[in-house]
Structures are given as C-alpha cells and as structure tokens.
PDB file of C-alpha atoms in Angstrom:
ATOM      1  CA  UNK A1232       0.020  -0.045  -0.008  1.00  0.00           C
ATOM      2  CA  UNK A1233       1.113   3.351  -0.825  1.00  0.00           C
ATOM      3  CA  UNK A1234       1.105   6.665   1.432  1.00  0.00           C
ATOM      4  CA  UNK A1235      -1.619   7.927  -0.859  1.00  0.00           C
ATOM      5  CA  UNK A1236      -3.770   4.762  -0.416  1.00  0.00           C
ATOM      6  CA  UNK A1237      -3.205   4.935   3.301  1.00  0.00           C
ATOM      7  CA  UNK A1238      -4.377   8.643   3.415  1.00  0.00           C
ATOM      8  CA  UNK A1239      -7.540   7.604   1.417  1.00  0.00           C
ATOM      9  CA  UNK A1240      -8.134   4.772   3.957  1.00  0.00           C
ATOM     10  CA  UNK A1241      -7.703   7.191   6.770  1.00  0.00           C
ATOM     11  CA  UNK A1242     -10.172   9.625   5.111  1.00  0.00           C
ATOM     12  CA  UNK A1243     -12.696   6.926   4.738  1.00  0.00           C
ATOM     13  CA  UNK A1244     -12.352   6.297   8.476  1.00  0.00           C
ATOM     14  CA  UNK A1245     -12.569  10.008   9.252  1.00  0.00           C
ATOM     15  CA  UNK A1246     -15.774  10.251   7.111  1.00  0.00           C
ATOM     16  CA  UNK A1247     -17.396   7.838   9.527  1.00  0.00           C
ATOM     17  CA  UNK A1248     -16.001   9.046  12.769  1.00  0.00           C
ATOM     18  CA  UNK A1249     -18.321  10.680  15.149  1.00  0.00           C
ATOM     19  CA  UNK A1250     -18.117  11.750  18.697  1.00  0.00           C
ATOM     20  CA  UNK A1251     -18.786   8.837  20.996  1.00  0.00           C
ATOM     21  CA  UNK A1252     -20.164  10.991  23.740  1.00  0.00           C
ATOM     22  CA  UNK A1253     -23.048  13.496  23.785  1.00  0.00           C
ATOM     23  CA  UNK A1254     -22.161  16.980  22.797  1.00  0.00           C
ATOM     24  CA  UNK A1255     -22.801  18.269  26.321  1.00  0.00           C
ATOM     25  CA  UNK A1256     -21.036  15.419  28.067  1.00  0.00           C
ATOM     26  CA  UNK A1257     -17.878  16.357  30.237  1.00  0.00           C
ATOM     27  CA  UNK A1258     -15.649  14.132  27.873  1.00  0.00           C
ATOM     28  CA  UNK A1259     -16.973  15.899  24.736  1.00  0.00           C
ATOM     29  CA  UNK A1260     -13.923  18.266  24.642  1.00  0.00           C
ATOM     30  CA  UNK A1261     -11.583  15.214  24.834  1.00  0.00           C
ATOM     31  CA  UNK A1262     -13.461  13.494  21.852  1.00  0.00           C
ATOM     32  CA  UNK A1263     -13.217  16.708  19.941  1.00  0.00           C
ATOM     33  CA  UNK A1264      -9.553  17.128  20.684  1.00  0.00           C
ATOM     34  CA  UNK A1265      -8.864  13.489  19.451  1.00  0.00           C
ATOM     35  CA  UNK A1266     -10.640  14.132  16.200  1.00  0.00           C
ATOM     36  CA  UNK A1267      -8.850  17.527  15.843  1.00  0.00           C
ATOM     37  CA  UNK A1268      -5.445  15.835  16.200  1.00  0.00           C
ATOM     38  CA  UNK A1269      -6.329  13.014  13.743  1.00  0.00           C
ATOM     39  CA  UNK A1270      -7.260  15.585  11.142  1.00  0.00           C
ATOM     40  CA  UNK A1271      -4.263  17.797  11.781  1.00  0.00           C
ATOM     41  CA  UNK A1272      -1.791  14.994  11.393  1.00  0.00           C
ATOM     42  CA  UNK A1273      -3.550  13.447   8.397  1.00  0.00           C
ATOM     43  CA  UNK A1274      -3.155  16.973   6.771  1.00  0.00           C
ATOM     44  CA  UNK A1275       0.587  17.170   7.869  1.00  0.00           C
ATOM     45  CA  UNK A1276       1.113  13.646   6.279  1.00  0.00           C
ATOM     46  CA  UNK A1277      -0.375  14.777   2.996  1.00  0.00           C
ATOM     47  CA  UNK A1278       1.670  17.987   3.029  1.00  0.00           C
ATOM     48  CA  UNK A1279       4.822  15.927   3.848  1.00  0.00           C
ATOM     49  CA  UNK A1280       4.125  13.411   0.912  1.00  0.00           C
ATOM     50  CA  UNK A1281       3.464  16.390  -1.585  1.00  0.00           C
ATOM     51  CA  UNK A1282       6.871  17.900  -0.621  1.00  0.00           C
ATOM     52  CA  UNK A1283       8.723  14.509  -1.122  1.00  0.00           C
ATOM     53  CA  UNK A1284       9.359  13.928   2.600  1.00  0.00           C
ATOM     54  CA  UNK A1285       8.255  10.249   2.911  1.00  0.00           C
ATOM     55  CA  UNK A1286       9.876   9.928   6.373  1.00  0.00           C
ATOM     56  CA  UNK A1287       7.708  12.610   7.978  1.00  0.00           C
ATOM     57  CA  UNK A1288       4.697  11.430   5.845  1.00  0.00           C
ATOM     58  CA  UNK A1289       4.947   8.021   7.236  1.00  0.00           C
ATOM     59  CA  UNK A1290       5.513   9.174  10.804  1.00  0.00           C
ATOM     60  CA  UNK A1291       2.515  11.685  10.675  1.00  0.00           C
ATOM     61  CA  UNK A1292       0.119   9.242   9.038  1.00  0.00           C
ATOM     62  CA  UNK A1293       0.998   6.535  11.762  1.00  0.00           C
ATOM     63  CA  UNK A1294       0.654   9.110  14.485  1.00  0.00           C
ATOM     64  CA  UNK A1295      -2.879  10.023  13.106  1.00  0.00           C
ATOM     65  CA  UNK A1296      -3.917   6.443  13.054  1.00  0.00           C
ATOM     66  CA  UNK A1297      -2.736   5.917  16.523  1.00  0.00           C
ATOM     67  CA  UNK A1298      -4.867   8.764  17.665  1.00  0.00           C
ATOM     68  CA  UNK A1299      -7.925   7.688  15.946  1.00  0.00           C
ATOM     69  CA  UNK A1300      -7.630   4.001  16.903  1.00  0.00           C
ATOM     70  CA  UNK A1301      -7.158   5.008  20.573  1.00  0.00           C
ATOM     71  CA  UNK A1302     -10.039   7.366  20.704  1.00  0.00           C
ATOM     72  CA  UNK A1303     -12.223   4.607  19.122  1.00  0.00           C
ATOM     73  CA  UNK A1304     -11.209   1.958  21.563  1.00  0.00           C
ATOM     74  CA  UNK A1305     -11.541   4.346  24.502  1.00  0.00           C
ATOM     75  CA  UNK A1306     -15.139   5.167  23.349  1.00  0.00           C
ATOM     76  CA  UNK A1307     -14.454   8.779  22.761  1.00  0.00           C
ATOM     77  CA  UNK A1308     -15.248   8.357  19.160  1.00  0.00           C
ATOM     78  CA  UNK A1309     -17.478   5.974  17.137  1.00  0.00           C
ATOM     79  CA  UNK A1310     -16.502   4.715  13.848  1.00  0.00           C
ATOM     80  CA  UNK A1311     -14.132   2.257  12.235  1.00  0.00           C
ATOM     81  CA  UNK A1312     -10.618   1.582  13.284  1.00  0.00           C
ATOM     82  CA  UNK A1313      -8.058   2.334  10.632  1.00  0.00           C
ATOM     83  CA  UNK A1314      -6.624  -1.251  10.331  1.00  0.00           C
ATOM     84  CA  UNK A1315      -3.325   0.487   9.985  1.00  0.00           C
ATOM     85  CA  UNK A1316      -0.813  -1.847   8.619  1.00  0.00           C
ATOM     86  CA  UNK A1317       2.821  -1.206   8.078  1.00  0.00           C
ATOM     87  CA  UNK A1318       3.770   0.589   4.747  1.00  0.00           C
ATOM     88  CA  UNK A1319       6.822  -0.856   3.013  1.00  0.00           C
ATOM     89  CA  UNK A1320       8.996   0.435   0.371  1.00  0.00           C
ATOM     90  CA  UNK A1321       7.666   4.021   0.591  1.00  0.00           C
ATOM     91  CA  UNK A1322      10.951   5.630   1.662  1.00  0.00           C
ATOM     92  CA  UNK A1323      13.605   5.808  -1.229  1.00  0.00           C
ATOM     93  CA  UNK A1324      17.193   5.019  -0.225  1.00  0.00           C
ATOM     94  CA  UNK A1325      18.321   8.695  -0.457  1.00  0.00           C
ATOM     95  CA  UNK A1326      16.306   9.191   2.592  1.00  0.00           C
ATOM     96  CA  UNK A1327      17.841   6.223   4.559  1.00  0.00           C
ATOM     97  CA  UNK A1328      20.145   8.362   6.825  1.00  0.00           C
ATOM     98  CA  UNK A1329      17.164  10.610   7.904  1.00  0.00           C
ATOM     99  CA  UNK A1330      14.866   7.572   8.285  1.00  0.00           C
ATOM    100  CA  UNK A1331      17.440   5.840  10.545  1.00  0.00           C
ATOM    101  CA  UNK A1332      18.008   8.924  12.783  1.00  0.00           C
ATOM    102  CA  UNK A1333      14.198   9.459  12.996  1.00  0.00           C
ATOM    103  CA  UNK A1334      13.541   5.831  13.801  1.00  0.00           C
ATOM    104  CA  UNK A1335      16.166   5.913  16.549  1.00  0.00           C
ATOM    105  CA  UNK A1336      14.934   9.142  18.092  1.00  0.00           C
ATOM    106  CA  UNK A1337      11.244   8.148  17.961  1.00  0.00           C
ATOM    107  CA  UNK A1338      11.812   4.649  19.550  1.00  0.00           C
ATOM    108  CA  UNK A1339      13.810   6.382  22.379  1.00  0.00           C
ATOM    109  CA  UNK A1340      11.062   9.056  22.813  1.00  0.00           C
ATOM    110  CA  UNK A1341       8.346   6.424  22.879  1.00  0.00           C
ATOM    111  CA  UNK A1342      10.389   4.458  25.468  1.00  0.00           C
ATOM    112  CA  UNK A1343      10.760   7.601  27.652  1.00  0.00           C
ATOM    113  CA  UNK A1344       7.086   8.571  27.141  1.00  0.00           C
ATOM    114  CA  UNK A1345       5.752   5.089  28.086  1.00  0.00           C
ATOM    115  CA  UNK A1346       7.710   5.251  31.326  1.00  0.00           C
ATOM    116  CA  UNK A1347       6.686   8.664  32.150  1.00  0.00           C
ATOM    117  CA  UNK A1348       2.945   8.183  31.595  1.00  0.00           C
ATOM    118  CA  UNK A1349       0.941   6.370  34.349  1.00  0.00           C
ATOM    119  CA  UNK A1350      -2.797   5.857  35.131  1.00  0.00           C
ATOM    120  CA  UNK A1351      -4.438   8.855  36.574  1.00  0.00           C
ATOM    121  CA  UNK A1352      -7.644   7.409  37.799  1.00  0.00           C
ATOM    122  CA  UNK A1353      -7.914   5.697  41.211  1.00  0.00           C
ATOM    123  CA  UNK A1354      -7.092   2.040  41.057  1.00  0.00           C
ATOM    124  CA  UNK A1355     -10.521   0.888  42.063  1.00  0.00           C
ATOM    125  CA  UNK A1356     -12.176   2.620  39.130  1.00  0.00           C
ATOM    126  CA  UNK A1357     -12.844   1.052  35.687  1.00  0.00           C
ATOM    127  CA  UNK A1358     -11.081   3.965  34.018  1.00  0.00           C
ATOM    128  CA  UNK A1359      -7.924   2.757  35.713  1.00  0.00           C
ATOM    129  CA  UNK A1360      -8.247  -0.509  33.792  1.00  0.00           C
ATOM    130  CA  UNK A1361      -8.484   1.579  30.546  1.00  0.00           C
ATOM    131  CA  UNK A1362      -5.561   3.605  31.440  1.00  0.00           C
ATOM    132  CA  UNK A1363      -3.536   0.422  32.073  1.00  0.00           C
ATOM    133  CA  UNK A1364      -4.440  -0.895  28.665  1.00  0.00           C
ATOM    134  CA  UNK A1365      -3.225   2.355  27.022  1.00  0.00           C
ATOM    135  CA  UNK A1366       0.058   1.979  28.673  1.00  0.00           C
ATOM    136  CA  UNK A1367       0.401  -1.591  27.916  1.00  0.00           C
ATOM    137  CA  UNK A1368      -0.189  -0.994  24.073  1.00  0.00           C
ATOM    138  CA  UNK A1369       2.408   1.654  24.059  1.00  0.00           C
ATOM    139  CA  UNK A1370       4.902  -0.460  25.907  1.00  0.00           C
ATOM    140  CA  UNK A1371       4.275  -3.525  23.712  1.00  0.00           C
ATOM    141  CA  UNK A1372       4.630  -1.346  20.533  1.00  0.00           C
ATOM    142  CA  UNK A1373       7.841   0.133  22.123  1.00  0.00           C
ATOM    143  CA  UNK A1374       9.223  -3.321  22.215  1.00  0.00           C
ATOM    144  CA  UNK A1375       8.176  -4.079  18.564  1.00  0.00           C
ATOM    145  CA  UNK A1376       9.810  -0.753  17.430  1.00  0.00           C
ATOM    146  CA  UNK A1377      12.912  -1.628  19.330  1.00  0.00           C
ATOM    147  CA  UNK A1378      13.127  -5.001  17.718  1.00  0.00           C
ATOM    148  CA  UNK A1379      12.410  -3.705  14.284  1.00  0.00           C
ATOM    149  CA  UNK A1380      15.045  -1.108  14.733  1.00  0.00           C
ATOM    150  CA  UNK A1381      17.661  -3.689  16.001  1.00  0.00           C
ATOM    151  CA  UNK A1382      16.670  -5.651  12.810  1.00  0.00           C
ATOM    152  CA  UNK A1383      17.470  -2.801  10.580  1.00  0.00           C
ATOM    153  CA  UNK A1384      13.775  -2.200   9.678  1.00  0.00           C
ATOM    154  CA  UNK A1385      13.700   1.613  10.313  1.00  0.00           C
ATOM    155  CA  UNK A1386      10.741   2.187   8.028  1.00  0.00           C
ATOM    156  CA  UNK A1387       8.497  -0.167  10.062  1.00  0.00           C
ATOM    157  CA  UNK A1388       9.939   1.146  13.414  1.00  0.00           C
ATOM    158  CA  UNK A1389       9.081   4.966  12.901  1.00  0.00           C
ATOM    159  CA  UNK A1390       5.559   3.754  11.991  1.00  0.00           C
ATOM    160  CA  UNK A1391       5.181   1.610  15.036  1.00  0.00           C
ATOM    161  CA  UNK A1392       6.673   4.216  17.383  1.00  0.00           C
ATOM    162  CA  UNK A1393       4.374   7.116  16.020  1.00  0.00           C
ATOM    163  CA  UNK A1394       1.379   4.947  16.131  1.00  0.00           C
ATOM    164  CA  UNK A1395       2.004   4.001  19.666  1.00  0.00           C
ATOM    165  CA  UNK A1396       2.714   7.633  20.688  1.00  0.00           C
ATOM    166  CA  UNK A1397      -0.741   8.521  19.365  1.00  0.00           C
ATOM    167  CA  UNK A1398      -2.136   6.184  21.821  1.00  0.00           C
ATOM    168  CA  UNK A1399      -0.147   7.705  24.771  1.00  0.00           C
ATOM    169  CA  UNK A1400      -1.132  11.188  23.676  1.00  0.00           C
ATOM    170  CA  UNK A1401      -4.836  10.322  23.424  1.00  0.00           C
ATOM    171  CA  UNK A1402      -4.622   8.724  26.766  1.00  0.00           C
ATOM    172  CA  UNK A1403      -3.025  11.956  28.373  1.00  0.00           C
ATOM    173  CA  UNK A1404      -5.390  14.224  26.522  1.00  0.00           C
ATOM    174  CA  UNK A1405      -8.494  12.155  27.651  1.00  0.00           C
ATOM    175  CA  UNK A1406      -7.371  12.325  31.340  1.00  0.00           C
ATOM    176  CA  UNK A1407      -6.609   8.570  31.627  1.00  0.00           C
ATOM    177  CA  UNK A1408      -2.946   9.128  31.856  1.00  0.00           C
ATOM    178  CA  UNK A1409      -0.965  11.514  34.033  1.00  0.00           C
ATOM    179  CA  UNK A1410       2.495  12.504  33.091  1.00  0.00           C
ATOM    180  CA  UNK A1411       4.973  11.834  35.848  1.00  0.00           C
ATOM    181  CA  UNK A1412       8.092  12.974  33.947  1.00  0.00           C
ATOM    182  CA  UNK A1413       8.912  15.082  30.793  1.00  0.00           C
ATOM    183  CA  UNK A1414       5.725  16.886  29.625  1.00  0.00           C
ATOM    184  CA  UNK A1415       7.533  17.755  26.522  1.00  0.00           C
ATOM    185  CA  UNK A1416       7.275  14.200  25.229  1.00  0.00           C
ATOM    186  CA  UNK A1417       3.421  14.654  25.123  1.00  0.00           C
ATOM    187  CA  UNK A1418       0.779  16.560  23.032  1.00  0.00           C
ATOM    188  CA  UNK A1419      -0.648  18.525  26.103  1.00  0.00           C
TER     189      UNK A1419
END
C-alpha cells in the first residue's frame, strides 16, 4: 500500500468518525481534541508527501492512525478503526540516513514517554483498567519498534513508534494518563 492509499483509507475512517459521547458530556472536549489531532496529522502527512518527505509523511500518518484507533477503543469516538498496517518500500534510499535517525529518536522518545505516563484514575475505578491498557499498548509497541530497529527495519520502526505515541497522547489528552516525567514528550 502507498502513502496515498493509506491517506485515502484514513479519510474513509474519518468520514465515519463521530463523537462517542453527547455534545454536552464532560468528555466531549476530549473527543473533539482527538478528532482534531487526527485531522491535523492527516493533513501534515499529505503535506509531507507532496513535498517529497516520505519519512515525515509516514510518521505523521501513523501518529494520526494511533490517535484515531485509541479514541475509538476508548469510546471517545464512534466509527471504524484504521486497520493501519505497515507501509513498505515508501522511503527511497536517498532518505535512509534521515529515516534511521528518526527511527532511533522516535523509539527512544516512545520508551521515555511510556515510562513517564501512568494511570491517572483511582485504582478501584474502571477507568484505571482503561489507562493500564493504553500504557500496555504503548509499551508493547515500543518493544516491537525496538526489535524492528535492531533488525534494521527503520521504516517499520518509525511507524510503530509514531502509532503508539498517538495512543499515549490520546490517553493523556483524555485524562486517563498522568504525565509523571517530561511533559515535552506529550501533546498536552
């Protein structure tokens, strides 16, 4: 699949996405924020692709998909999950050095962010279990990103790191996660 085809798939998911909470609900702003972030990073991905910047296009696209999938799973949005798969062969060799640098940096940032974020809700609340799930997703994807990076698959690693970071940021923005460390690692 190409970046363009993935953007089309994300557009189809966005066309079906609706707030999962009432307009006057206390979590309505969180749902709105998630949808806004998906749209913003989808736009960024298209701009990067048009400017022949496939490295940032991949990262922005995966990040947008992470935000959308997390918001859907958390119930902030209703719609269809992205079914985001890894794009292969979209970064020409002339971008290999930048891709490698970004993959290393993003895997490290994801690892730091996953350690810095923890459940905000009380352990006895159902929301605590949801928060633990968001952290578990991020940590599992960090392990996958690190393994892909160690195996030399920088293209997949940057996508996995970006997708998982979207989950973490959606968790923080929704109030499920509290940042206990470096706040600059999060979109808050």
